[in-house]
CSV table of N, CA and C in Angstrom, one decimal:
chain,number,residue,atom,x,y,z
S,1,UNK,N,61.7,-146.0,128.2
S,1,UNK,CA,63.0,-146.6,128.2
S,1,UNK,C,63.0,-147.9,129.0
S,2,UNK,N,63.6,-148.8,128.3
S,2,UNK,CA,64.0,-150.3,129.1
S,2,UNK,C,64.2,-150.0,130.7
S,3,UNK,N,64.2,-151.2,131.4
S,3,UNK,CA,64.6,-151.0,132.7
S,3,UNK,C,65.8,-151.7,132.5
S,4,UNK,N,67.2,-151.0,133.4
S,4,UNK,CA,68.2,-152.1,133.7
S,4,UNK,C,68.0,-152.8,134.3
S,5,UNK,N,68.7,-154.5,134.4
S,5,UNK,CA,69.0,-155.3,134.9
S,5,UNK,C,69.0,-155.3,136.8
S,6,UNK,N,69.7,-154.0,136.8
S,6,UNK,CA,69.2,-154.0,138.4
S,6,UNK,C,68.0,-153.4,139.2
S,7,UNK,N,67.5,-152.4,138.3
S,7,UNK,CA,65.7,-152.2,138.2
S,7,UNK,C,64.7,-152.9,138.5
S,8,UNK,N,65.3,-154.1,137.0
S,8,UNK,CA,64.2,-155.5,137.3
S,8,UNK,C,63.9,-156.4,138.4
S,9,UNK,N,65.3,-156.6,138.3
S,9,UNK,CA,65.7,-157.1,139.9
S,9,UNK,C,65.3,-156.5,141.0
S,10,UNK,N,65.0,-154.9,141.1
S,10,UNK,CA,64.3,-154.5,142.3
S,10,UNK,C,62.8,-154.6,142.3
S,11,UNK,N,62.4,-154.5,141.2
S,11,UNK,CA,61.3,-154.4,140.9
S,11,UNK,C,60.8,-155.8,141.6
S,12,UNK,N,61.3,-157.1,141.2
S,12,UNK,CA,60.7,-158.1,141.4
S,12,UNK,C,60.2,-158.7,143.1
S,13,UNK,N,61.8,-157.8,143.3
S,13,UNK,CA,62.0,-158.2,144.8
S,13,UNK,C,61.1,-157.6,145.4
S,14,UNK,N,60.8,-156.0,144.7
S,14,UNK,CA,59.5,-155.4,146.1
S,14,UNK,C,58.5,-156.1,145.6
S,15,UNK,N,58.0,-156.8,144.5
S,15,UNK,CA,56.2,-157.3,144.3
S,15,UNK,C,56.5,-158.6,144.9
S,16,UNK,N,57.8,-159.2,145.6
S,16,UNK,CA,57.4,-160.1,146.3
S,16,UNK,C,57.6,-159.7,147.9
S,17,UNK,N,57.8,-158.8,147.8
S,17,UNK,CA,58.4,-158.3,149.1
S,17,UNK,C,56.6,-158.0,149.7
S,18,UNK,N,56.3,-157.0,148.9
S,18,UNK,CA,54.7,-156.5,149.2
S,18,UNK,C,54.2,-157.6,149.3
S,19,UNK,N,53.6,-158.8,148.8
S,19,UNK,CA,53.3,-160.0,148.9
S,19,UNK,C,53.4,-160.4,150.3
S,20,UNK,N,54.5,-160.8,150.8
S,20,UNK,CA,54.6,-161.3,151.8
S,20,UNK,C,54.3,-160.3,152.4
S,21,UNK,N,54.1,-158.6,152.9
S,21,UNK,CA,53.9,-157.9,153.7
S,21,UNK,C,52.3,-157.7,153.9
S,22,UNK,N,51.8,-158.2,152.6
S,22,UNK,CA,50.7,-158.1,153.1
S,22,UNK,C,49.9,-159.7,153.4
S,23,UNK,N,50.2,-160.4,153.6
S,23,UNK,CA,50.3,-161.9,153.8
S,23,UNK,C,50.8,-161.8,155.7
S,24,UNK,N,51.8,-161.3,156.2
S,24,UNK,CA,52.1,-160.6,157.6
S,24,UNK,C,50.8,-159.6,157.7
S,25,UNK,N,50.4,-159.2,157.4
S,25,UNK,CA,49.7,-157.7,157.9
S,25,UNK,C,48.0,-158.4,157.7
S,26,UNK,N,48.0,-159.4,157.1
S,26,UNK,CA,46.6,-160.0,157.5
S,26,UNK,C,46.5,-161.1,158.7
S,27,UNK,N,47.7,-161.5,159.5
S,27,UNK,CA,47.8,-162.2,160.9
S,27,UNK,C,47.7,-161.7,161.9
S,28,UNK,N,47.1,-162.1,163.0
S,28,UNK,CA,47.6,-161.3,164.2
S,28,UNK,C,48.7,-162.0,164.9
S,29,UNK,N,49.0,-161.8,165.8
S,29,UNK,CA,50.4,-162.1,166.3
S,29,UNK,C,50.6,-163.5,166.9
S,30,UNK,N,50.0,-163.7,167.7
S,30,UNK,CA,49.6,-165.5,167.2
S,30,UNK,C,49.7,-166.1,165.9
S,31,UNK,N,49.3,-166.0,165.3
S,31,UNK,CA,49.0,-166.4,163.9
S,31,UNK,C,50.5,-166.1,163.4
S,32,UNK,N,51.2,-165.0,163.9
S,32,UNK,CA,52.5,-164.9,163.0
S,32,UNK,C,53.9,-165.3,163.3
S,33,UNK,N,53.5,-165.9,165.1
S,33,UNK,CA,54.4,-166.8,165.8
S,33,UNK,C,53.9,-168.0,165.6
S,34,UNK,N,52.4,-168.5,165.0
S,34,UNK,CA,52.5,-170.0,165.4
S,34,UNK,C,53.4,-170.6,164.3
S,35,UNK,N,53.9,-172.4,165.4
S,35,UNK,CA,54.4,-173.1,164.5
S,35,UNK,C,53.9,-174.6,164.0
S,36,UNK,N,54.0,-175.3,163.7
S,36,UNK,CA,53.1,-176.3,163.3
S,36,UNK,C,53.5,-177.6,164.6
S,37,UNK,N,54.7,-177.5,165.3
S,37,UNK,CA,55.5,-177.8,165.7
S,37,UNK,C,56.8,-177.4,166.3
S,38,UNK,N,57.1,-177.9,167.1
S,38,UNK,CA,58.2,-177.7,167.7
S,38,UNK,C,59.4,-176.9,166.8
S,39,UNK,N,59.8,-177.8,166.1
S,39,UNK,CA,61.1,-177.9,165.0
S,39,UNK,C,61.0,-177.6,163.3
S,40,UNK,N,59.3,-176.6,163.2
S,40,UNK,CA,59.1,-176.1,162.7
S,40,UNK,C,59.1,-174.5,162.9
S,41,UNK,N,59.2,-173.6,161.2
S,41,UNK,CA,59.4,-172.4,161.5
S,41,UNK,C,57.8,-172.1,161.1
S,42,UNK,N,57.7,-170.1,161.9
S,42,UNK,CA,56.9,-169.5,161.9
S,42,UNK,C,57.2,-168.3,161.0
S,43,UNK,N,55.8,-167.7,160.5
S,43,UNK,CA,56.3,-166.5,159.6
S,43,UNK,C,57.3,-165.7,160.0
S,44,UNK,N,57.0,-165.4,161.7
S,44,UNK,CA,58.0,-164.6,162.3
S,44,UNK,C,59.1,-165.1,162.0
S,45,UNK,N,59.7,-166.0,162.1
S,45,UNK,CA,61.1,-166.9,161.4
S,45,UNK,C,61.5,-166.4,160.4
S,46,UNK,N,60.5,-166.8,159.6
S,46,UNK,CA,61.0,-166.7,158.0
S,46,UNK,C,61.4,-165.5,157.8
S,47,UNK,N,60.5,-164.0,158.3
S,47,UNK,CA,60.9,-162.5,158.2
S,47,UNK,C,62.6,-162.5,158.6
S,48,UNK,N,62.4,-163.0,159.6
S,48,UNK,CA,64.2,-162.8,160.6
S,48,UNK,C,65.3,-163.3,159.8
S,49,UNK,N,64.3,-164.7,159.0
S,49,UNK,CA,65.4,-165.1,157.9
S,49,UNK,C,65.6,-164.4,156.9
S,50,UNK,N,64.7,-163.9,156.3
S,50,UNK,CA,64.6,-163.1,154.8
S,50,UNK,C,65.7,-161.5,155.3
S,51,UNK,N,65.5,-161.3,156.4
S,51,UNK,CA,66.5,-160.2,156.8
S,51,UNK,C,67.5,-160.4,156.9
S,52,UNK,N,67.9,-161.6,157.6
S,52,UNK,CA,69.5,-161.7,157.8
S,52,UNK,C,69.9,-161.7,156.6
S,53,UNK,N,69.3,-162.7,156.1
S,53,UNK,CA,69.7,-163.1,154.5
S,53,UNK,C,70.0,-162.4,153.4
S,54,UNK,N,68.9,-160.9,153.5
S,54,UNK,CA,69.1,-160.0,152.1
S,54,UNK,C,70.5,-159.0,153.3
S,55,UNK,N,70.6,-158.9,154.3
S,55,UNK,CA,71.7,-158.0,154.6
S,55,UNK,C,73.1,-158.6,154.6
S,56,UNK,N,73.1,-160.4,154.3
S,56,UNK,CA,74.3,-160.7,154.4
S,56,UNK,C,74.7,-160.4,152.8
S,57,UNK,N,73.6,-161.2,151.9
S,57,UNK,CA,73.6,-161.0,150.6
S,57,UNK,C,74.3,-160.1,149.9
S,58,UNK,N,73.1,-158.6,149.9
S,58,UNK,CA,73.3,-158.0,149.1
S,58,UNK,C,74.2,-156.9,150.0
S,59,UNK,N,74.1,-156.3,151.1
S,59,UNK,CA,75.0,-155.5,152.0
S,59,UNK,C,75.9,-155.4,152.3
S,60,UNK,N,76.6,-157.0,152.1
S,60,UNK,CA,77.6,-157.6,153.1
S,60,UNK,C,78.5,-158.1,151.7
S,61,UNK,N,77.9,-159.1,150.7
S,61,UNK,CA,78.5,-160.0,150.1
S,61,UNK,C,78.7,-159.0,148.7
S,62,UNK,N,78.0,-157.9,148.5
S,62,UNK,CA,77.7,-157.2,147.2
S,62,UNK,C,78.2,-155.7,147.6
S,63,UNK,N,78.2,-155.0,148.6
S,63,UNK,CA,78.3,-154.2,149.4
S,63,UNK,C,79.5,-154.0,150.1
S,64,UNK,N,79.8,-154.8,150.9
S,64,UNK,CA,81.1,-154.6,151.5
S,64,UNK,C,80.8,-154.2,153.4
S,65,UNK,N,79.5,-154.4,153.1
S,65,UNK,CA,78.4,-153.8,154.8
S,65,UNK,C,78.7,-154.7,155.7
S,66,UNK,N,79.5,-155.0,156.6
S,66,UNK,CA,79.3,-156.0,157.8
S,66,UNK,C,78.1,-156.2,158.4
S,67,UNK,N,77.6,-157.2,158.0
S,67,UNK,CA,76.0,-158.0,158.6
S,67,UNK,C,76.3,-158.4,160.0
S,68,UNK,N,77.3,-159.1,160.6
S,68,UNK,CA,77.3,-159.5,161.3
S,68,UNK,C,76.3,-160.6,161.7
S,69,UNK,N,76.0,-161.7,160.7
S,69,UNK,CA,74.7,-162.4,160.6
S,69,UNK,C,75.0,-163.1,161.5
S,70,UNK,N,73.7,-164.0,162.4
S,70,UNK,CA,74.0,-165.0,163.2
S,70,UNK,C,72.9,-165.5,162.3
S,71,UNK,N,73.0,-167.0,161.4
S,71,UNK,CA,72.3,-167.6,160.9
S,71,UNK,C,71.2,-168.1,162.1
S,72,UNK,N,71.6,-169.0,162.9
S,72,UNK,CA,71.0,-169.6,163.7
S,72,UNK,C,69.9,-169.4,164.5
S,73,UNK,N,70.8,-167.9,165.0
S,73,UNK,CA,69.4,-166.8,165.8
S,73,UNK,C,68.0,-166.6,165.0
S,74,UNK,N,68.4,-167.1,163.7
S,74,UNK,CA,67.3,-166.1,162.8
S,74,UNK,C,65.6,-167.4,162.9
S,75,UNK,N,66.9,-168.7,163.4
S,75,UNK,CA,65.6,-169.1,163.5
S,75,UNK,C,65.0,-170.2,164.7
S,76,UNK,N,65.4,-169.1,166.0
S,76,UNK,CA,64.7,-169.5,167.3
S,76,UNK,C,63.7,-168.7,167.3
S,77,UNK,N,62.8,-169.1,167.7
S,77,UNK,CA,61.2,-168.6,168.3
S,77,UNK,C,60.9,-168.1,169.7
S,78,UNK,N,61.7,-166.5,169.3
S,78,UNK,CA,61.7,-165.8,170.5
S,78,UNK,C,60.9,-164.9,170.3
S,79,UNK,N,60.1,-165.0,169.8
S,79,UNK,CA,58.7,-164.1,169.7
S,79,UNK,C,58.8,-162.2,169.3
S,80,UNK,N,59.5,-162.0,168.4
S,80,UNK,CA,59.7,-160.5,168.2
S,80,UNK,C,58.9,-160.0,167.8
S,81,UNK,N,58.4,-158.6,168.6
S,81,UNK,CA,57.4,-157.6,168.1
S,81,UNK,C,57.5,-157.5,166.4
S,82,UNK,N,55.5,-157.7,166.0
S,82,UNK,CA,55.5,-157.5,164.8
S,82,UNK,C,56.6,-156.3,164.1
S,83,UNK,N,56.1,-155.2,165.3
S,83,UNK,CA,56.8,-153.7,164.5
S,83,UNK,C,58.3,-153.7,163.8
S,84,UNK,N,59.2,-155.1,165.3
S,84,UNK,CA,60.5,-154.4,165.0
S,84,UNK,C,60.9,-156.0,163.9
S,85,UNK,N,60.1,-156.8,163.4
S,85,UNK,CA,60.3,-157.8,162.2
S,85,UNK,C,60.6,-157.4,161.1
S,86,UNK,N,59.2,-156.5,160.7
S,86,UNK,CA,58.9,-155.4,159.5
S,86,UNK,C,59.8,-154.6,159.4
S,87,UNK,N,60.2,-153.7,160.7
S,87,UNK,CA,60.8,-152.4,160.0
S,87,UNK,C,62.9,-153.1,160.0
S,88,UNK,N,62.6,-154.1,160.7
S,88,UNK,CA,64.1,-154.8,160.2
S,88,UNK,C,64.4,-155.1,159.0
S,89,UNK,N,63.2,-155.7,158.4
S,89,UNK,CA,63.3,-156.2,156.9
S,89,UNK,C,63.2,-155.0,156.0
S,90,UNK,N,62.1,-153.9,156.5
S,90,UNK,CA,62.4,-152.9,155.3
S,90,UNK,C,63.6,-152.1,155.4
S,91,UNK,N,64.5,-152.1,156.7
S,91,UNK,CA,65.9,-151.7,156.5
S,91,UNK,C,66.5,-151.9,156.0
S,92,UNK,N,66.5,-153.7,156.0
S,92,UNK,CA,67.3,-154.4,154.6
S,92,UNK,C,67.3,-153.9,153.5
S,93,UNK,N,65.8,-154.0,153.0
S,93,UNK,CA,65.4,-153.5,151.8
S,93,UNK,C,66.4,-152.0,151.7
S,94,UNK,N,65.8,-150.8,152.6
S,94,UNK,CA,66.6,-149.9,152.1
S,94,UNK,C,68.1,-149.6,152.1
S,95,UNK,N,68.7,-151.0,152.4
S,95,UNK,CA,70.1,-151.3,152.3
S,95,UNK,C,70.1,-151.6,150.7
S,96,UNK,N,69.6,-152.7,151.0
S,96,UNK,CA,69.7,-153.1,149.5
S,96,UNK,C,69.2,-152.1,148.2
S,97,UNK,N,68.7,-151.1,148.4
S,97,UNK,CA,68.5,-150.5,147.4
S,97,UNK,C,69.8,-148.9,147.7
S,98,UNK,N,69.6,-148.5,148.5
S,98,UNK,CA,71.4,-148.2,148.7
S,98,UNK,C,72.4,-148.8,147.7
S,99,UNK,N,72.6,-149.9,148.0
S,99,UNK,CA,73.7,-151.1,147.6
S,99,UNK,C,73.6,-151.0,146.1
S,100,UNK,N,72.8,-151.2,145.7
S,100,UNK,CA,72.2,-151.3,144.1
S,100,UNK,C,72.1,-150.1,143.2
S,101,UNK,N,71.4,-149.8,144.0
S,101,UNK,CA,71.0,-148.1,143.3
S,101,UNK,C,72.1,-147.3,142.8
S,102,UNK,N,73.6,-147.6,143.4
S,102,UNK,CA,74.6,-146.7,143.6
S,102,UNK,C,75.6,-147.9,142.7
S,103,UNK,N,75.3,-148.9,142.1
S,103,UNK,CA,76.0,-150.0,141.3
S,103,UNK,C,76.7,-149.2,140.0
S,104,UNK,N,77.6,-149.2,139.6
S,104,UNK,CA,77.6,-148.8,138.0
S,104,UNK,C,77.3,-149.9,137.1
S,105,UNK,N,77.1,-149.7,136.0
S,105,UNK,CA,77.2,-150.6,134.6
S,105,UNK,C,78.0,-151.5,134.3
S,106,UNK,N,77.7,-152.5,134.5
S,106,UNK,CA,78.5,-153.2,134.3
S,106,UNK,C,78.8,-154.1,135.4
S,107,UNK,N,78.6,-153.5,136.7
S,107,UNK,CA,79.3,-154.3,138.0
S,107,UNK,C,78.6,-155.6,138.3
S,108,UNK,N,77.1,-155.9,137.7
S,108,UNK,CA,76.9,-157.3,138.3
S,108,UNK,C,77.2,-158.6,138.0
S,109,UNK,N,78.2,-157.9,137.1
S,109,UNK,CA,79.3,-159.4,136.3
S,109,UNK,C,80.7,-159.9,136.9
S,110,UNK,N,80.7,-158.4,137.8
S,110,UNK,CA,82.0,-158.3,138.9
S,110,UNK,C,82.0,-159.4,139.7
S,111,UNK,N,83.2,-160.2,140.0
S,111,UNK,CA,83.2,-161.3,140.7
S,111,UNK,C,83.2,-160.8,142.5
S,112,UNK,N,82.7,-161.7,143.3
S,112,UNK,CA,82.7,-161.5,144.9
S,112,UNK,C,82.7,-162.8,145.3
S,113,UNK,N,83.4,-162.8,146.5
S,113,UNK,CA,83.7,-163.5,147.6
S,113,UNK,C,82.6,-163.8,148.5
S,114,UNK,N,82.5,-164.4,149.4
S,114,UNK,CA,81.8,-165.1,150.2
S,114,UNK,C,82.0,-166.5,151.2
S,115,UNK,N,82.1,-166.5,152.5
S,115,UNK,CA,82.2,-167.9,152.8
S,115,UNK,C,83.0,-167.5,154.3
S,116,UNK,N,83.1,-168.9,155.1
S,116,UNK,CA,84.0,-168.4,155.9
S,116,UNK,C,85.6,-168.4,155.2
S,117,UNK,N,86.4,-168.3,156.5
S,117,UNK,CA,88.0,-168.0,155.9
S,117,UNK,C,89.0,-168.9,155.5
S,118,UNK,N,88.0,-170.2,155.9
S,118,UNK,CA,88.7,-171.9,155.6
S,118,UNK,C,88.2,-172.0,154.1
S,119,UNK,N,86.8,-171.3,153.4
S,119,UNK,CA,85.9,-171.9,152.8
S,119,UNK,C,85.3,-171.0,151.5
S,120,UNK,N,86.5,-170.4,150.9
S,120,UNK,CA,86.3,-169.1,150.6
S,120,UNK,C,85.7,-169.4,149.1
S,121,UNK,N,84.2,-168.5,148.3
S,121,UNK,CA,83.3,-169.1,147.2
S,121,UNK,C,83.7,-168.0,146.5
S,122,UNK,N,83.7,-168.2,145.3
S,122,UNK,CA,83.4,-166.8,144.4
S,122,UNK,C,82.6,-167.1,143.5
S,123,UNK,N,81.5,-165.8,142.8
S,123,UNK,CA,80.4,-165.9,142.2
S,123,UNK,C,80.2,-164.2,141.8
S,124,UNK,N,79.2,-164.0,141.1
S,124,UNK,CA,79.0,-162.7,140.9
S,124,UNK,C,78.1,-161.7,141.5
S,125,UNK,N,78.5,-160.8,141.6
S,125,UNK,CA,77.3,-160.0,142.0
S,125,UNK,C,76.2,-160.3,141.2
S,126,UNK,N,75.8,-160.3,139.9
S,126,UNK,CA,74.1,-161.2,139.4
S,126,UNK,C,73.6,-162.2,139.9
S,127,UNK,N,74.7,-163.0,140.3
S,127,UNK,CA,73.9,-164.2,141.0
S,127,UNK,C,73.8,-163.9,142.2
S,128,UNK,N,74.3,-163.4,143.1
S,128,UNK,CA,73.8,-162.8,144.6
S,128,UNK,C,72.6,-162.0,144.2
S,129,UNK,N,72.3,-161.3,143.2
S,129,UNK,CA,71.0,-160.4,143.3
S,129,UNK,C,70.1,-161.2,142.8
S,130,UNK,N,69.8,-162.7,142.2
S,130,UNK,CA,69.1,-163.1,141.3
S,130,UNK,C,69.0,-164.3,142.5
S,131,UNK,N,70.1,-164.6,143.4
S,131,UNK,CA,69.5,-165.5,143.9
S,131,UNK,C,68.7,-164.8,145.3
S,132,UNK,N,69.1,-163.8,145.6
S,132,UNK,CA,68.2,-163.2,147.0
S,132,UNK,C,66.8,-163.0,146.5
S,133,UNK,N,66.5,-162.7,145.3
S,133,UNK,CA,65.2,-162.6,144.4
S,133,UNK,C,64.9,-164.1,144.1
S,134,UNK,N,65.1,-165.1,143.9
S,134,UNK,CA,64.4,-166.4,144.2
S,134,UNK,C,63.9,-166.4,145.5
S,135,UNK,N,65.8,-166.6,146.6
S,135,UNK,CA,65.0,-167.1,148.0
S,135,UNK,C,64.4,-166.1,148.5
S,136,UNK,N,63.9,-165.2,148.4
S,136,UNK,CA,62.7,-164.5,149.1
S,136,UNK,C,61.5,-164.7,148.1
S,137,UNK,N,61.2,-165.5,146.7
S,137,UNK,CA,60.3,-165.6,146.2
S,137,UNK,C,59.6,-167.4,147.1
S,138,UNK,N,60.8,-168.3,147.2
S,138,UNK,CA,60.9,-169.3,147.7
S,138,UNK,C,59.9,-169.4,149.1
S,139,UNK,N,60.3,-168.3,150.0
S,139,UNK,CA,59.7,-168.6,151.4
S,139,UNK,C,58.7,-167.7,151.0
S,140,UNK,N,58.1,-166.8,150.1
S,140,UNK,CA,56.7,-166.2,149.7
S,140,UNK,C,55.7,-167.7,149.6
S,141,UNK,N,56.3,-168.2,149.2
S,141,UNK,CA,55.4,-169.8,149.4
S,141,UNK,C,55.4,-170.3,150.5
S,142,UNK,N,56.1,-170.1,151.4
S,142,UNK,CA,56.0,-171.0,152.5
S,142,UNK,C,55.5,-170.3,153.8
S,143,UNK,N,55.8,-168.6,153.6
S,143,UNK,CA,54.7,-167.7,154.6
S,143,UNK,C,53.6,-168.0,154.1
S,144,UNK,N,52.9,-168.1,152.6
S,144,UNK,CA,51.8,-167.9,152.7
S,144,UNK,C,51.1,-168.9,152.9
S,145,UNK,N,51.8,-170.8,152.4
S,145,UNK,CA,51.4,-171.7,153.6
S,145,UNK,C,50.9,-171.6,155.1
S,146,UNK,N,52.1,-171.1,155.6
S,146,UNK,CA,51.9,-170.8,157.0
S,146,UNK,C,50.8,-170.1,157.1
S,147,UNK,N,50.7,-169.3,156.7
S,147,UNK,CA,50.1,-168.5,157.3
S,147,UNK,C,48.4,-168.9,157.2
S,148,UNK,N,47.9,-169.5,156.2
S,148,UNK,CA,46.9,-170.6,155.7
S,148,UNK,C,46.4,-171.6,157.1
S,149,UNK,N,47.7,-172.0,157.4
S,149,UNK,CA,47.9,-172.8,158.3
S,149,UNK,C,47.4,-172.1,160.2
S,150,UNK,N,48.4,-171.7,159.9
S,150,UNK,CA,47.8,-170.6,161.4
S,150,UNK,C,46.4,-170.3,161.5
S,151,UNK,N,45.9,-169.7,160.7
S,151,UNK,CA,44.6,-169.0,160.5
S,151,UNK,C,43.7,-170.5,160.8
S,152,UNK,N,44.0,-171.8,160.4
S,152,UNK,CA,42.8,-172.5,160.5
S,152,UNK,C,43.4,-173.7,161.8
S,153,UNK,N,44.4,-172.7,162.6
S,153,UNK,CA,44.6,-173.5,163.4
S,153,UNK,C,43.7,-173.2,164.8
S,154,UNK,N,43.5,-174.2,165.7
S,154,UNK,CA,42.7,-174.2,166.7
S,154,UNK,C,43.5,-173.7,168.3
């Protein structure tokens, strides 16, 4: 049988998800806080960002889940234990599959809100799941830069 639409969509998101986890799981912790610079991000970053981001997304924006995101925090270089990066992001994840899993037929054509309260967007739930499946396909390029980068750093 076919896969639905929101299947594929998970599907894609974990083979990129695994990707970067094992792209993380080949650095040591050095390597996963360095930055090239100052006012550059580290993989650790990008994890914090890929978290906040799939729980405002799909939890929050698709969901109805209070994220309570602090964009900004996600990307100071306060050095968080590898353990609690990972198992933040695979919470997301098993938010987001919560979130989806329990979708009916039909709903990702359903319109949603988003924005602050001056600033308010509407768009669909497909495109919230299609675009959280780019931007975490997006920064899979730029961990695995980084991480290239760390490794042949001195």
């Amino acid at each position: 049988m076919a896969q639905t639409p929101v299947q594929t969509y998970l599907h894609e998101l974990e083979l990129t998800r695994n990707q970067i986890l094992e792209t993380v799981n080949g650095l040591t912790d050095d390597q996963l806080h360095w930055q090239l610079g100052e006012d550059y991000n580290s993989v650790a970053m990008l994890i914090k960002h890929l978290t906040g981001s799939e729980k405002f997304w799909i939890g929050e924006v698709v969901g109805g889940i209070p994220s309570e995101r602090n964009r900004a925090a996600e990307f100071t270089h306060d050095r968080p234990a590898r353990a609690d990066l990972v198992n933040g992001w695979l919470r997301a994840k098993e938010q987001t599959h919560a979130v989806l899993g329990k979708m009916p037929a039909g709903a990702l054509d359903e319109e949603v809100e988003y924005g602050s309260p001056n600033d308010r967007k509407r768009t669909t739930k497909r495109w919230v799941v299609v675009h959280v499946v780019a931007h975490t396909g997006y920064h899979l390029g730029q961990i695995r830069l980084l991480a290239k980068m760390a490794q042949r750093a001195k």
